[in-house]
Short mmCIF file of C-alpha atoms in Angstrom, two decimals:
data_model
loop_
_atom_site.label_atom_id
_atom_site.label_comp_id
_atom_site.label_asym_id
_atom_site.label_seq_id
_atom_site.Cartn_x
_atom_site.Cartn_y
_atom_site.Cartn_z
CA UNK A 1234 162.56 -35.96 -6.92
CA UNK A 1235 160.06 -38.78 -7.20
CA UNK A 1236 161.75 -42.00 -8.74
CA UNK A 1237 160.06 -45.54 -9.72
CA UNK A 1238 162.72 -47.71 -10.56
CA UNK A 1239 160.64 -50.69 -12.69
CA UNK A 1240 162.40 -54.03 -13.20
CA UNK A 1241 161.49 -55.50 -16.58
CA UNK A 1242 162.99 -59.28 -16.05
CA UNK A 1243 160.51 -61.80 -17.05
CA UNK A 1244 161.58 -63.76 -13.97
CA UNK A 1245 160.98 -60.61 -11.85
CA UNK A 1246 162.66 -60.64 -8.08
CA UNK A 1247 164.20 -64.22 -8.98
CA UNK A 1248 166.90 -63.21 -11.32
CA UNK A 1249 169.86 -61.23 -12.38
CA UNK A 1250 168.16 -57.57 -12.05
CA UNK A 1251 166.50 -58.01 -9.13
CA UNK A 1252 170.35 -58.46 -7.70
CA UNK A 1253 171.16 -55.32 -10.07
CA UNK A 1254 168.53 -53.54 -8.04
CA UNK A 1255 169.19 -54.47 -5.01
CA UNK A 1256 172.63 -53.41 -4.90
CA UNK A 1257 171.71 -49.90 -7.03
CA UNK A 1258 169.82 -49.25 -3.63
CA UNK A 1259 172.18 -50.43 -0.88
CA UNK A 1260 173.89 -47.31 -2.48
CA UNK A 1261 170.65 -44.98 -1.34
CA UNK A 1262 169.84 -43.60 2.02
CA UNK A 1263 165.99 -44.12 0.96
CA UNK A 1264 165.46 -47.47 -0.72
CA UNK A 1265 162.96 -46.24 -3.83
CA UNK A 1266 159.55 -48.38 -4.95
CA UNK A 1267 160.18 -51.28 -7.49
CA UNK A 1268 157.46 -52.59 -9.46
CA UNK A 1269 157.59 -55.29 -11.45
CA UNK A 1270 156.69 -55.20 -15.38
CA UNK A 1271 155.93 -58.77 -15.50
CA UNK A 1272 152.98 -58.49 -12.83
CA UNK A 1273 151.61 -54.99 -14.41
CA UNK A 1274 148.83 -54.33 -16.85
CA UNK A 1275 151.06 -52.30 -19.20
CA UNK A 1276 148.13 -49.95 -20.10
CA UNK A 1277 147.93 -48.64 -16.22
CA UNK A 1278 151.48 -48.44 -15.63
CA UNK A 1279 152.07 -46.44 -18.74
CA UNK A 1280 149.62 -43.71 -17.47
CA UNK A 1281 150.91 -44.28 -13.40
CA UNK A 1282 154.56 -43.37 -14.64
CA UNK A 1283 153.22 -40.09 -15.79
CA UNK A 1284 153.12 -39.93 -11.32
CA UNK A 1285 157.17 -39.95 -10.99
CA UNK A 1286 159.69 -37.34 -12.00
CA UNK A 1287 162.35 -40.19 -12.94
CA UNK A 1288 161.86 -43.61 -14.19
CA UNK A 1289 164.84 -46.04 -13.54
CA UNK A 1290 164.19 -49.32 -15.98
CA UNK A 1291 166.49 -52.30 -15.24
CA UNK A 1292 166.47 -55.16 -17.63
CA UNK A 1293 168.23 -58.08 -18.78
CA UNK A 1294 169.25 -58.18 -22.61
CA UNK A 1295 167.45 -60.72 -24.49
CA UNK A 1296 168.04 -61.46 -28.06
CA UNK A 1297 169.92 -58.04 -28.12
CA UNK A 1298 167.15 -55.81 -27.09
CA UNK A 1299 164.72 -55.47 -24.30
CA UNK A 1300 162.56 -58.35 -23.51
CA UNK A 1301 159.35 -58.81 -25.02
CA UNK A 1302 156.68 -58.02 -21.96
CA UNK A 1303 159.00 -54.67 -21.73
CA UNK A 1304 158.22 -53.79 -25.53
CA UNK A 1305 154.75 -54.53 -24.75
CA UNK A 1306 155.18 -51.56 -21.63
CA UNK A 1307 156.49 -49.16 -24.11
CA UNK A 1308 153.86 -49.85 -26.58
CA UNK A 1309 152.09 -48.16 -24.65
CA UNK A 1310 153.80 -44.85 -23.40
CA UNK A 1311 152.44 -41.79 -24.30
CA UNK A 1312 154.00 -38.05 -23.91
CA UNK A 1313 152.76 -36.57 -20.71
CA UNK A 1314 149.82 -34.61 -20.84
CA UNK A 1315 150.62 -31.92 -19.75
CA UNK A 1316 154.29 -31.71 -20.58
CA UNK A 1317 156.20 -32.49 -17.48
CA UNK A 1318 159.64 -33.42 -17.90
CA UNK A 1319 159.54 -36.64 -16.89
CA UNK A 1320 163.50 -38.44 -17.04
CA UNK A 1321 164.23 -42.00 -17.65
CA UNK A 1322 167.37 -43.48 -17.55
CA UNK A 1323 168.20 -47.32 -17.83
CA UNK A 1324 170.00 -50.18 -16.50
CA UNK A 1325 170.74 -53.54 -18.56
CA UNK A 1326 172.78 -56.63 -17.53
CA UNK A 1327 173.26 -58.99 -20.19
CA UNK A 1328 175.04 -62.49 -20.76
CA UNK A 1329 177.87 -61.76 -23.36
CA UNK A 1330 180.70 -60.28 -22.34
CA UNK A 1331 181.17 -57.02 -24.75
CA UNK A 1332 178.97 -54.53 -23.77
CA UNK A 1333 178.52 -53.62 -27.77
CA UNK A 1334 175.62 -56.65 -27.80
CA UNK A 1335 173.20 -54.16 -26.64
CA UNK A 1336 174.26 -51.17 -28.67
CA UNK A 1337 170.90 -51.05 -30.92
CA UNK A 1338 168.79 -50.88 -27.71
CA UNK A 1339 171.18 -48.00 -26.34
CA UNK A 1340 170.18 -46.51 -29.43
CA UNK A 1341 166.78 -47.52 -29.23
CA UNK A 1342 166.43 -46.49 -26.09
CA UNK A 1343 167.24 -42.98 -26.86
CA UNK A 1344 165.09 -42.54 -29.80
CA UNK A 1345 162.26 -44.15 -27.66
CA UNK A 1346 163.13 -41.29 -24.83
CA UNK A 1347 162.70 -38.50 -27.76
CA UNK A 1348 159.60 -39.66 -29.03
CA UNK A 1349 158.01 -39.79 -25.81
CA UNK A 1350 159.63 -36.26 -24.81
CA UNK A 1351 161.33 -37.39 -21.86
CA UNK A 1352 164.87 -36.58 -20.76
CA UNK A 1353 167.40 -39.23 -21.48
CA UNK A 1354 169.43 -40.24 -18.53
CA UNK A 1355 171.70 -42.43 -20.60
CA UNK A 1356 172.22 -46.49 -20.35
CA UNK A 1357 174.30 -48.31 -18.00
CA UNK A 1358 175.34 -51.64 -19.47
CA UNK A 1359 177.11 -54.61 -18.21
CA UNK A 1360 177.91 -57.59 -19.65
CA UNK A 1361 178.81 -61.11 -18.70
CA UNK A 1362 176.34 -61.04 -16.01
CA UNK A 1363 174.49 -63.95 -16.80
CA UNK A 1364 176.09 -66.05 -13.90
CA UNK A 1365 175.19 -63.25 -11.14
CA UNK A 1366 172.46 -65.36 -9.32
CA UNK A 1367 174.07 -68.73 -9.98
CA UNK A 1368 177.51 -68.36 -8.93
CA UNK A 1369 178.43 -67.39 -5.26
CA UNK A 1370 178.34 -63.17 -5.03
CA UNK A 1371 182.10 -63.13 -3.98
CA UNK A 1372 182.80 -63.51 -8.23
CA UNK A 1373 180.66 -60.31 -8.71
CA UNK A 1374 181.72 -58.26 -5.68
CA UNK A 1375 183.47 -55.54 -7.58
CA UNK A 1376 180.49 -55.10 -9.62
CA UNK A 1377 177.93 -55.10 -6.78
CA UNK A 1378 180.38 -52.54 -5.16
CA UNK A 1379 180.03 -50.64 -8.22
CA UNK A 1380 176.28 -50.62 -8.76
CA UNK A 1381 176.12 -49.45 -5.28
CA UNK A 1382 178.14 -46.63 -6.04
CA UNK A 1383 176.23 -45.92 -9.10
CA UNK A 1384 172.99 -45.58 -6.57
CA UNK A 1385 174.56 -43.16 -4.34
CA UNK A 1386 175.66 -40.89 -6.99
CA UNK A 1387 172.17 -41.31 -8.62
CA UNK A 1388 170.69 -40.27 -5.05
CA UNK A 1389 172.85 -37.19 -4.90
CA UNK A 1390 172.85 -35.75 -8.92
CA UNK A 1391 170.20 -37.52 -10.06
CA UNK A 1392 171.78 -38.92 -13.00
CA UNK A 1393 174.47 -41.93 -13.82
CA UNK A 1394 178.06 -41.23 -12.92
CA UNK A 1395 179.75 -41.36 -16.62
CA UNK A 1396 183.36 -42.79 -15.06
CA UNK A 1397 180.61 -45.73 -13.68
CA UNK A 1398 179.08 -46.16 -16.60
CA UNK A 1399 182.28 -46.11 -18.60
CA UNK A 1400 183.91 -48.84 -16.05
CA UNK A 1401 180.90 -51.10 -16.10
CA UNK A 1402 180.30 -51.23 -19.93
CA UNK A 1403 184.08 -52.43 -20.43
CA UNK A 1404 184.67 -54.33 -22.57
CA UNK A 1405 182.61 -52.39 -25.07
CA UNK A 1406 184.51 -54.59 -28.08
CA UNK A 1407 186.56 -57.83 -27.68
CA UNK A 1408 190.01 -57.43 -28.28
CA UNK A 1409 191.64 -59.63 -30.61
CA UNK A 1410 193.85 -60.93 -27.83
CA UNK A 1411 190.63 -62.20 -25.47
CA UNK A 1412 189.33 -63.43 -28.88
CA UNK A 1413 191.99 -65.47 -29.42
CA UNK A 1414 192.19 -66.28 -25.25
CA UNK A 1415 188.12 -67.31 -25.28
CA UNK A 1416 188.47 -69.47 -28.61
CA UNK A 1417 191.50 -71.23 -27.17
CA UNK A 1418 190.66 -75.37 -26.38
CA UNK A 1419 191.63 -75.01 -22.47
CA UNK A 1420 189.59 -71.57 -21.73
CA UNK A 1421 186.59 -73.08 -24.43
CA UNK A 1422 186.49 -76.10 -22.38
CA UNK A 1423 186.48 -74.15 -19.19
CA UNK A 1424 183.87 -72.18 -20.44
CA UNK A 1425 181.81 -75.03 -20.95
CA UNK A 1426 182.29 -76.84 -17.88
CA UNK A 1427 179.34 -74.13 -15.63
CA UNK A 1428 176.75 -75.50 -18.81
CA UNK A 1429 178.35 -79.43 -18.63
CA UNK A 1430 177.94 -79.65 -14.79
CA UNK A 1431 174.20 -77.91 -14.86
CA UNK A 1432 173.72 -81.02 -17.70
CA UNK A 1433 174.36 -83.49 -16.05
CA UNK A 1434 173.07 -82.31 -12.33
CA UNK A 1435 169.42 -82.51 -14.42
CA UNK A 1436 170.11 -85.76 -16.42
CA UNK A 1437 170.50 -84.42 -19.67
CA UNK A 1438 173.82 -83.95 -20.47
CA UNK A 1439 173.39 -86.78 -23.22
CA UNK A 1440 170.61 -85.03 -24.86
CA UNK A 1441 172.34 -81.38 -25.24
CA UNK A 1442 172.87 -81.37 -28.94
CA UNK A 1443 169.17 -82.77 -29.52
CA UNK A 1444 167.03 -81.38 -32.30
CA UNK A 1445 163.61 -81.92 -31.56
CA UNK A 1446 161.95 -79.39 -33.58
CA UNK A 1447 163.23 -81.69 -37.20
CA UNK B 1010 161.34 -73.97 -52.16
CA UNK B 1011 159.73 -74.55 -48.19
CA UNK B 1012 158.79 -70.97 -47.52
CA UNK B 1013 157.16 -70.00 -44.52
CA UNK B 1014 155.71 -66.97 -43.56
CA UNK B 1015 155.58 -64.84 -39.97
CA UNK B 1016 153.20 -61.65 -40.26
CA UNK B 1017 151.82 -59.22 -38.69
CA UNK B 1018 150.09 -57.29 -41.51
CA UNK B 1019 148.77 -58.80 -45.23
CA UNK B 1020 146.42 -61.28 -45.54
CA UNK B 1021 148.52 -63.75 -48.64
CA UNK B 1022 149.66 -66.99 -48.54
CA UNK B 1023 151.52 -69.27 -50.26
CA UNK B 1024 149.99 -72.78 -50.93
CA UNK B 1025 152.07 -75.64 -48.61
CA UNK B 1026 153.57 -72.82 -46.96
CA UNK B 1027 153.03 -72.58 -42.63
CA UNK B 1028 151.71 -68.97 -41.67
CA UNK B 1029 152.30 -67.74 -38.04
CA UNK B 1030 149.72 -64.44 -38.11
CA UNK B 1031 151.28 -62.73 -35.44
CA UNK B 1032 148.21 -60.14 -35.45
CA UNK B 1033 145.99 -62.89 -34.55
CA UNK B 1034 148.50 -65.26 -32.05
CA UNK B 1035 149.98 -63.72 -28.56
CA UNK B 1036 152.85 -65.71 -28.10
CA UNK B 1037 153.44 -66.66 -24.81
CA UNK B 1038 156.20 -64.86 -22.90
CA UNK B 1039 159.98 -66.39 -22.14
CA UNK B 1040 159.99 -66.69 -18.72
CA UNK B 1041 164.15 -66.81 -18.89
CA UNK B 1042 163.80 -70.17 -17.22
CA UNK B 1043 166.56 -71.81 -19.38
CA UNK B 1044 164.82 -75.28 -19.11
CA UNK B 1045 165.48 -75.15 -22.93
CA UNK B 1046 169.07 -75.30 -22.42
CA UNK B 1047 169.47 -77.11 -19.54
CA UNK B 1048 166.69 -79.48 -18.28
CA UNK B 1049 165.05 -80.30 -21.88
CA UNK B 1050 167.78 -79.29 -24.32
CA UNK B 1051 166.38 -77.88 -27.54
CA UNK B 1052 162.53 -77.82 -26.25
CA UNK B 1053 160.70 -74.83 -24.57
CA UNK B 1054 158.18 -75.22 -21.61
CA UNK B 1055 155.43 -73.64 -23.68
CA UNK B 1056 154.31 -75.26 -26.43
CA UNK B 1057 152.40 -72.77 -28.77
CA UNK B 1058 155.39 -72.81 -31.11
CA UNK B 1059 155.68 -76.51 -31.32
CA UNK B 1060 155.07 -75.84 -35.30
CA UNK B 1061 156.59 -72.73 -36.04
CA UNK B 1062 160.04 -73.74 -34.22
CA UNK B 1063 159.69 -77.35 -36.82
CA UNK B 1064 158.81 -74.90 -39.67
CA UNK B 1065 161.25 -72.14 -39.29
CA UNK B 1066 163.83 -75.03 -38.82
CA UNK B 1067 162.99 -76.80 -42.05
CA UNK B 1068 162.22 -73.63 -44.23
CA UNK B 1069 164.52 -72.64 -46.65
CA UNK B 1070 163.45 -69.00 -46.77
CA UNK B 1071 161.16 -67.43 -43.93
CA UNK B 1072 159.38 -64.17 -44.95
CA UNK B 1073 158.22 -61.76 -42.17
CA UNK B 1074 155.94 -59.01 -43.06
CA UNK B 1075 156.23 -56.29 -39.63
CA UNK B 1076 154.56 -53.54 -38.43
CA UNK B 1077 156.30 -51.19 -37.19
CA UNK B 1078 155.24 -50.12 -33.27
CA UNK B 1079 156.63 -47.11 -31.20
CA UNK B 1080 159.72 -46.92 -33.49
CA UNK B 1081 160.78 -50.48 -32.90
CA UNK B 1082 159.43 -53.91 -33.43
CA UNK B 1083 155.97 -55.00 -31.95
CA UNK B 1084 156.05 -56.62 -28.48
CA UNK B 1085 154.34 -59.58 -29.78
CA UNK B 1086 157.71 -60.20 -32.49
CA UNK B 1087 160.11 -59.02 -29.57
CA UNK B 1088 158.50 -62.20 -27.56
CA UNK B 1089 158.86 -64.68 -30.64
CA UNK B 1090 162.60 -63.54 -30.65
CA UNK B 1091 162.67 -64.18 -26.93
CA UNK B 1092 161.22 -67.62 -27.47
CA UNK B 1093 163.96 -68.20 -30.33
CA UNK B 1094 166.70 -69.18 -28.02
CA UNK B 1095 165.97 -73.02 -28.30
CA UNK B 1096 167.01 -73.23 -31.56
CA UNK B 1097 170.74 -72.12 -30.19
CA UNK B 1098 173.04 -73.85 -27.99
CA UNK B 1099 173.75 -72.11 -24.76
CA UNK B 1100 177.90 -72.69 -25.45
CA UNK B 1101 179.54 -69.52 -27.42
CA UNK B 1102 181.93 -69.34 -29.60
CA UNK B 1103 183.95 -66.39 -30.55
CA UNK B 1104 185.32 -67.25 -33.99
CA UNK B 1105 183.22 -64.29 -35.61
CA UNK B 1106 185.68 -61.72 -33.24
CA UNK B 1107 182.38 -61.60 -31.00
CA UNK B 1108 179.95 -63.78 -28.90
CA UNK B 1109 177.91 -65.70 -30.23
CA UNK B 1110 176.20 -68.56 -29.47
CA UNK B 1111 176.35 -72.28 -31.34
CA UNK B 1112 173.88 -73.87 -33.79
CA UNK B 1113 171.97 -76.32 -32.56
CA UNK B 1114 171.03 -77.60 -36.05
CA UNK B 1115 172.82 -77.41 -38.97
CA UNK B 1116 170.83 -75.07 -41.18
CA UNK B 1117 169.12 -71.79 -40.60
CA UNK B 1118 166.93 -70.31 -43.46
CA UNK B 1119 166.99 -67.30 -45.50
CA UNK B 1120 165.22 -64.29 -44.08
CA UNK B 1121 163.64 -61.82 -45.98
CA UNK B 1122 161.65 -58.61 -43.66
CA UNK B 1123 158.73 -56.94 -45.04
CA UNK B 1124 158.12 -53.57 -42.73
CA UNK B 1125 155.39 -51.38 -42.97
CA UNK B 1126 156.97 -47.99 -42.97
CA UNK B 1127 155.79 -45.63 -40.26
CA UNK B 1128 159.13 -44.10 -39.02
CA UNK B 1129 159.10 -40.72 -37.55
CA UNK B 1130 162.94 -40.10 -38.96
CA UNK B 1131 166.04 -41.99 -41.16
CA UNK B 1132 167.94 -42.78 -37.41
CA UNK B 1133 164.79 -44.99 -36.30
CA UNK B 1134 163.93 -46.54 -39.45
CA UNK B 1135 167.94 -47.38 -39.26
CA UNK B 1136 168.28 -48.16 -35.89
CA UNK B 1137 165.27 -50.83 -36.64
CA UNK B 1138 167.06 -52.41 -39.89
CA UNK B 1139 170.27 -52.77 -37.66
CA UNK B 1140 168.10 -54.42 -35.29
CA UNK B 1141 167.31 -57.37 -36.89
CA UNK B 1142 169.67 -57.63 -39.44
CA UNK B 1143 171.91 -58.18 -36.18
CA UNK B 1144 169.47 -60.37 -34.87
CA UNK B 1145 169.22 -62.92 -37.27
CA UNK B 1146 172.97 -62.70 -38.16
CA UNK B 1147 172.98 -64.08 -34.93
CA UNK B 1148 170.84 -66.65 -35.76
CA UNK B 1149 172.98 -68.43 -38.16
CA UNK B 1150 170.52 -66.96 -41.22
CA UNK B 1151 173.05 -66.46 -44.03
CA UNK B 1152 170.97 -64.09 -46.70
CA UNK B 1153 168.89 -61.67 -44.68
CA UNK B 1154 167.36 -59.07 -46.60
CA UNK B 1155 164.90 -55.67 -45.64
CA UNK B 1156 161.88 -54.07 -47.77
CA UNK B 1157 160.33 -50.96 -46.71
CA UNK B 1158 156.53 -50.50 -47.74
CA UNK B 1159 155.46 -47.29 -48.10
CA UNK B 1160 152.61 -45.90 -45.93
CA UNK B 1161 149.92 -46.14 -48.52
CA UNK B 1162 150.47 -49.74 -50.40
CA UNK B 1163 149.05 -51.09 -46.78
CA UNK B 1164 146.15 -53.27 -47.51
#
């Protein structure tokens, strides 16, 4: 089973999904290739996929689909020519914390898989992920544990384990409870404070609310 | 009425209106740096969209005419979305029952989506009105409305 697993984060090994990767393989006996999107001709990649048996596309979530240099990659897919199964299967970390943001590119994602003829391993979300590379990785332990365990079931079935997947896209919805928890003062101003202290480290936290496009 | 007008097919105009011809401009890619939110609040690093971000801000009504492109939008409108997130404040609120994040300014405008129809099935073409009717809900745009155009009334 030949796998490429492409990353498709604009800031390619600097960001959240390179860390999403990385911890997918410490799961793996044999670490697999990564290339990156962002430093691809998306023409040649298109047709060099048509190489693997499984694709494995991690991605962060922007504006509630797939970023746009990754659209630009999928512009470009084509069936394979000679109809080989090829199976793709996808991984996507995104900021908010309800997995639900990203439910049009699950679906997307699917459709895309059909219209290509390709077998759809499914989508792994997980939200409030945005602070992965910024915070210390003791916050996000459990999750790296879990995207570790995600790799070494891949490595064995060849697919996503469905309890994983389950567990990592929690919470799918917010409950009205954390609603009313996140849009109380105290946890509002806590939430605040990561943004307020990156503010004023750079010199700008007087300038936040600016407008400069009036 | 400021209209303005983001397309990708049709050739029109409407006099004092600004046109961003999306089948002409590559917008540059978001790199995901966040300087926008926290190093030059409000302003991207790039600056091809210096006039679209003061246009789109100060329209009343902004009318996008879309191709459609392997069942979804293009890559080149996927990147302009990208590029969006200066308008927004990075803080969310939660006030809607979901995340969201803040307005940076106090007005969004209208949207109103032109497609060019080229769906292989009813789940894509819905799965692409969902899209960005979720997409510029999030946006703060309070009247969003979709218009399929047949196949053959393509200019």
């Amino acid at each position: 089973m030949k796998t490429l697993i492409l990353n498709g984060s604009p800031r390619a090994d600097h960001g959240n999904t390179q860390l999403f990767i990385d911890h997918f393989q410490s799961g793996l006996t044999r670490p697999l290739s990564v290339r990156y999107i962002l430093r691809e001709n998306p023409e040649k990649l298109a047709l060099e996929m048509h190489d693997y048996d499984t694709i494995l596309l991690v991605m962060p979530l922007y504006i509630h689909a797939m970023p746009g240099i990754v659209m630009k990659l999928f512009e470009k897919l084509k069936p394979h020519p000679t109809n080989h199964k090829i199976k793709i299967g996808f991984i996507v970390q995104a900021g908010f914390i309800e997995s639900s943001t990203a439910r049009f590119l699950e679906q997307y994602l699917s459709s895309l898989a059909n219209r290509l003829n390709y077998t759809y391993l499914g989508t792994v979300i997980k939200g409030d992920a945005a602070a992965c590379s910024i915070l210390p990785h003791f916050f996000f332990g459990k999750l790296f544990k879990q995207l570790k365990a995600l790799g070494a079931y891949y490595e064995k079935n060849g697919s996503f384990n469905p309890l994983l997947v389950t567990k990592l896209g929690y919470p799918v919805d917010l409950s009205k409870f954390q609603v009313r928890l996140l849009e109380s003062p105290l946890v509002k101003r806590l939430n605040q404070i990561g943004w307020n202290w990156i503010l004023k480290r750079n010199g700008c936290f007087e300038n936040r609310f600016d407008q400069p496009y009036l | 009425m400021k209209t303005m007008i983001v397309r990708e097919y049709h050739d029109f105009f409407l006099p004092d209106s600004y046109i961003l011809d999306l089948s002409d401009q590559k917008i540059k890619g978001c790199t995901g740096c966040w300087t926008c939110w926290w190093k030059t609040p409000g302003r991207c690093i790039h600056h091809d969209l210096d006039f679209f971000y003061h246009h789109y801000i100060t329209s009343e009504k902004v009318s996008f005419y879309l191709t459609v492109s392997q069942g979804f939008v293009s890559g080149n409108l996927k990147t302009l979305f990208d590029r969006m997130i200066p308008l927004f404040l990075p803080y969310t609120n939660y006030a809607s029952g979901e995340s969201m994040h803040d307005k940076r300014y106090d007005r969004y405008p209208d949207i109103e989506i032109h497609y060019y129809d080229t769906f292989l099935d009813a789940a894509e073409k819905k799965i692409f009105e969902d899209y960005l009717q979720r997409t510029f809900y999030q946006f703060h745009s309070k009247n969003i409305s979709l218009i399929g155009e047949m196949r053959d009334v393509r200019p």
